[in-house]
Coordinates of C-alpha atoms in Angstrom, one line a residue:
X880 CA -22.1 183.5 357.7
X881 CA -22.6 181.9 354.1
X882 CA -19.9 179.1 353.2
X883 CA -17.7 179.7 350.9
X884 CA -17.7 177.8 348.1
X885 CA -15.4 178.3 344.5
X886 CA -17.8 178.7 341.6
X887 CA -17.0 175.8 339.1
X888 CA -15.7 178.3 336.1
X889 CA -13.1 179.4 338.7
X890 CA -11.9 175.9 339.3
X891 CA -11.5 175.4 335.6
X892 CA -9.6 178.7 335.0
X893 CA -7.1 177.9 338.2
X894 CA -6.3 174.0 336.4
X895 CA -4.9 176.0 333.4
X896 CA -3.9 179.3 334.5
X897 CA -1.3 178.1 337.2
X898 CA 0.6 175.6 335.0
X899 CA 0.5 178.0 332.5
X900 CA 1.7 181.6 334.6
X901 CA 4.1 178.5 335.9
X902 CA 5.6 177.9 332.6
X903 CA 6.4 181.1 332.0
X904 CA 8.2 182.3 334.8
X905 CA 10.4 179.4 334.4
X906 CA 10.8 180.8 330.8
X907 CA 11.4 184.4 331.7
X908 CA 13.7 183.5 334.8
X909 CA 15.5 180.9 337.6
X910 CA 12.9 180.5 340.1
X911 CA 13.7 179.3 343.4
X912 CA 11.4 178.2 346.2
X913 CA 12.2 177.7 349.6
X914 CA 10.3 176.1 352.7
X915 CA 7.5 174.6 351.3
X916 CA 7.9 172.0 354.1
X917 CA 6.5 174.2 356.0
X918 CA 3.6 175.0 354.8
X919 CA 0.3 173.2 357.1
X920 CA -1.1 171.4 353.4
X921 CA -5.4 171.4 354.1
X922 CA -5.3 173.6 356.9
X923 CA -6.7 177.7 357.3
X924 CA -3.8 180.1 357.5
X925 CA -3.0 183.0 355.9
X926 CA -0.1 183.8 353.7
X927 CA 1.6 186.9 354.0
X928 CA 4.2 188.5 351.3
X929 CA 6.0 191.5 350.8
X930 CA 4.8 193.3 347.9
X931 CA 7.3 195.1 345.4
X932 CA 5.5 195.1 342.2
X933 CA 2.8 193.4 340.0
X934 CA 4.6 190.0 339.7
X935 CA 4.7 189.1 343.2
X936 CA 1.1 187.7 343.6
X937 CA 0.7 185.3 340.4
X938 CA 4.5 184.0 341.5
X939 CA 3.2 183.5 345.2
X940 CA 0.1 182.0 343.6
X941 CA 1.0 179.9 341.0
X942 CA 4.5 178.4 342.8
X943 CA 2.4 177.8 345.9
X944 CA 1.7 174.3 346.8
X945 CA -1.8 174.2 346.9
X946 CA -4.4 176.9 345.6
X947 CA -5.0 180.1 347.8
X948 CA -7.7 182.2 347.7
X949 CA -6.4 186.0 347.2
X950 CA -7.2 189.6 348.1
X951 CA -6.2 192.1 345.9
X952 CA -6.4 195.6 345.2
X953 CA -10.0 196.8 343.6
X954 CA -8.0 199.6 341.4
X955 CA -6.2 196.8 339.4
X956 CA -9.8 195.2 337.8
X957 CA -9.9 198.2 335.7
X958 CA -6.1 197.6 333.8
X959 CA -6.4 195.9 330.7
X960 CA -4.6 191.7 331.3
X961 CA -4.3 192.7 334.9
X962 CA -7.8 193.1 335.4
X963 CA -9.1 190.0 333.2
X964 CA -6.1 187.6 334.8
X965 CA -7.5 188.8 338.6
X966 CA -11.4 188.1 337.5
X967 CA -10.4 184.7 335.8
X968 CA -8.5 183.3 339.1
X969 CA -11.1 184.9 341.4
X970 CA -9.2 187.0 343.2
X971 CA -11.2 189.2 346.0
X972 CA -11.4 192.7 345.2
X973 CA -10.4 195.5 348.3
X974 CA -11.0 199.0 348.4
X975 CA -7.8 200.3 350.4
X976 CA -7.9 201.9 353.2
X977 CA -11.9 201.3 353.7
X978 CA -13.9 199.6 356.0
X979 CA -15.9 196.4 354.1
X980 CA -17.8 194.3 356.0
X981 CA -18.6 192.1 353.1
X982 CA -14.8 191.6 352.6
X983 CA -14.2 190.7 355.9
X984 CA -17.1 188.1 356.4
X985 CA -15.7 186.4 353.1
X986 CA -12.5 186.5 354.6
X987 CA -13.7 184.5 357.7
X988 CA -15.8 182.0 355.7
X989 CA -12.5 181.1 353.3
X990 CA -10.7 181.1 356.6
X991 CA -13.8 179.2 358.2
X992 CA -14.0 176.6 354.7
X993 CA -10.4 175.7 355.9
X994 CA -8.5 177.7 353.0
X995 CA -5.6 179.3 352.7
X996 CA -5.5 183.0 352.4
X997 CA -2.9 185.6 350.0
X998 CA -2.8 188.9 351.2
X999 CA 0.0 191.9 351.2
X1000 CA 0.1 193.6 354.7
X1001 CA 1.4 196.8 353.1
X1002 CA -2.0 197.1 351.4
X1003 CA -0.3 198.1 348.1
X1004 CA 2.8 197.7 345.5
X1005 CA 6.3 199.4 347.1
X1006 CA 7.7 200.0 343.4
X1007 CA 11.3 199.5 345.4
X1008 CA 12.6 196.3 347.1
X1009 CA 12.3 198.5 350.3
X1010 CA 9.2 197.5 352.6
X1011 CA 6.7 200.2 353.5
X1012 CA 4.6 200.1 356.8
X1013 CA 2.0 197.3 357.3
X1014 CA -1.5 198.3 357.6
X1015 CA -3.6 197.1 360.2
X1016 CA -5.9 195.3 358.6
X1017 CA -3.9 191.8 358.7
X1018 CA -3.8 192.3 363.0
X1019 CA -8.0 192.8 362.3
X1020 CA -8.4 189.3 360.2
X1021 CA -5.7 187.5 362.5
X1022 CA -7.6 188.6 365.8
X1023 CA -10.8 187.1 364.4
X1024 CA -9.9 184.5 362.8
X1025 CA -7.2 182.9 365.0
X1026 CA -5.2 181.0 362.2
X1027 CA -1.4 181.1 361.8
X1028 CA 0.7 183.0 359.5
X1029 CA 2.8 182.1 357.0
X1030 CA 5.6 185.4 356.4
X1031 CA 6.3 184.8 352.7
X1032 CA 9.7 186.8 351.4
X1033 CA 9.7 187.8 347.7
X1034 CA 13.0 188.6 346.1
X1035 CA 13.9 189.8 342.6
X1036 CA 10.3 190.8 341.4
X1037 CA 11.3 194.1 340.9
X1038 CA 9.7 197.1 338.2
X1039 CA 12.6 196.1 335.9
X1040 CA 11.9 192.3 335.5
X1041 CA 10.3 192.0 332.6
X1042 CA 13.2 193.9 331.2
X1043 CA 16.2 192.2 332.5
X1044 CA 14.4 189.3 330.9
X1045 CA 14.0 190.6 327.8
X1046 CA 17.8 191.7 327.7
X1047 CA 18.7 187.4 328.5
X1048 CA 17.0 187.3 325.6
X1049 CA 18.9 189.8 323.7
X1050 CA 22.4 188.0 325.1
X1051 CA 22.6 190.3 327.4
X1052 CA 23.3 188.9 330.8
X1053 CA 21.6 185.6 332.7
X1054 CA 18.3 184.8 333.6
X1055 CA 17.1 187.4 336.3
X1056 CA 16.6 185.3 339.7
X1057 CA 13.1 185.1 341.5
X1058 CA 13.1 183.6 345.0
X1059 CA 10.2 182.8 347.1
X1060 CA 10.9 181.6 350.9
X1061 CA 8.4 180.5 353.2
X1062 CA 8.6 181.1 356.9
X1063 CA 7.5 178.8 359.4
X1064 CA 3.9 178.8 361.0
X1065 CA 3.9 181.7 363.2
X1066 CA 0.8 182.7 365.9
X1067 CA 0.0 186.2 366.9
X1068 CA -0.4 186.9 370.7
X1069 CA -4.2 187.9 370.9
X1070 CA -5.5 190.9 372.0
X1071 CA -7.4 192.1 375.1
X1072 CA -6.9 195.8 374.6
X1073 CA -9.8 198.1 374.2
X1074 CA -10.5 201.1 372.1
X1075 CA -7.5 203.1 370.8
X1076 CA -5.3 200.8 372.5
X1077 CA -7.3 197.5 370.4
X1078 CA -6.3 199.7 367.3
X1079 CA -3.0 199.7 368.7
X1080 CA -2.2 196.4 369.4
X1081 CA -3.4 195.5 365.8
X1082 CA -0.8 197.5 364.3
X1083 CA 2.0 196.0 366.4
X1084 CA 0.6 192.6 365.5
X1085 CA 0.9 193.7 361.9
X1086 CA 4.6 195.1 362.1
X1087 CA 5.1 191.9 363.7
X1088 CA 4.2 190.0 360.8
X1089 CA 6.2 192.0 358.8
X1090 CA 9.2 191.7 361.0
X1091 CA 8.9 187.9 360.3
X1092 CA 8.9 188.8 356.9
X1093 CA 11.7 191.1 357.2
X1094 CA 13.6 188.1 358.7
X1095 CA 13.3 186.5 355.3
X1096 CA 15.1 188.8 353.4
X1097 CA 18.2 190.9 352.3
X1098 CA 18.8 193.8 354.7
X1099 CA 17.9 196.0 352.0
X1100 CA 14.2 194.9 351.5
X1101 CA 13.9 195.5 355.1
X1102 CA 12.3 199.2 354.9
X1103 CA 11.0 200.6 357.5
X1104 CA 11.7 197.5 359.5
X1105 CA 15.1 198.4 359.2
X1106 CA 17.1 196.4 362.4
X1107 CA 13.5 194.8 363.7
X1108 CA 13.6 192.0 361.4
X1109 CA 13.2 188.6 362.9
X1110 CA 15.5 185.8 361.8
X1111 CA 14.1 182.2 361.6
X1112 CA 15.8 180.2 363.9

């Protein structure tokens, strides 16, 4: 497996573009974030988040207290700003639903490098607060790479937030709220299963991710994890 290493232009682009996709959240809205204590600073793990629109990964990324590498959807390189912000960080393009065994060894060697790791288990953008089902592919990286989660619940980064912020400008209403709350370390049991039933068990361990998420948020985020969520002790 090759190391993973940041190219330097990357590291330049990340020293402005967080401050600056910092500033203007702060602008546009009241951010609050929660639990950072619990984050394991310098250590592998990955971070998992709900995902409701475009605005939850540069909030995740930018409010984050140090600088994760991130997966996102290939499909969004090809919108104009979306696509030039996502090359300019260095975020890791993913073909949904497919099988890339490039991906996944760059996964393991960011994992490996001892970095953190962004990704959405729903594999896509919910459009509603609502969660959708997790794909597997979280339970596959978590199997392999056998570093703890971090369940990451995103609230208020709905469709409509550029707008309600536009209308706070207008003196119309407050600054729309953004909360980001961060969930304790958790570890996945492994899994011995075989064939169908391996498949199996790497769904359940990515519901069960989700469920941890679910524990971080209103009742009506929870979705399809509607009365599984797990609350943080």
């Amino acid at each position: 497996m090759k190391p993973y290493s940041i190219p330097f232009h990357t590291q330049v682009n990340r020293i402005f573009l967080r401050p600056i996709i910092r500033a203007l959240f702060h602008v546009l809205g009241k951010v609050k974030v929660s639990g950072a204590e619990n984050v394991p600073l310098g250590k592998p793990y990955v971070i998992a988040i709900n995902h409701i629109s475009i605005f939850d990964p540069p909030l995740s990324v930018c409010f984050w207290p140090e600088q994760p590498e991130v997966i996102g959807a290939s499909d969004v390189f090809t919108k104009k700003g979306q696509g030039q912000l996502l090359t300019m960080y260095g975020v890791i393009p993913v073909h949904r639903g497919d099988y890339d065994r490039v991906l996944l060894e760059k996964v393991f060697a960011i994992l490996k490098a001892g970095r953190p790791l962004l990704l959405a288990p729903e594999g896509g953008r919910s459009h509603e607060p609502a969660m959708r089902r997790a794909m597997p592919g979280i339970g596959y990286i978590i199997e392999h790479s056998h570093v703890p989660v971090l369940p990451v619940g995103l609230v208020g980064t709905t469709d409509d937030f550029w707008q309600r912020a536009k209308a706070r400008w207008q003196g119309l209403g407050e600054k729309p709220e953004l909360e980001m709350r961060i969930g304790k370390p958790i570890r996945i049991p492994p899994i011995t299963q075989k064939g169908v039933e391996k498949r199996e068990a790497r769904q359940h361990n990515a519901d069960l991710v989700m469920r941890y998420i679910a524990g971080l948020l209103p009742e009506e985020y929870h979705g399809v994890y509607a009365g599984q969520a797990i609350v943080p002790a």
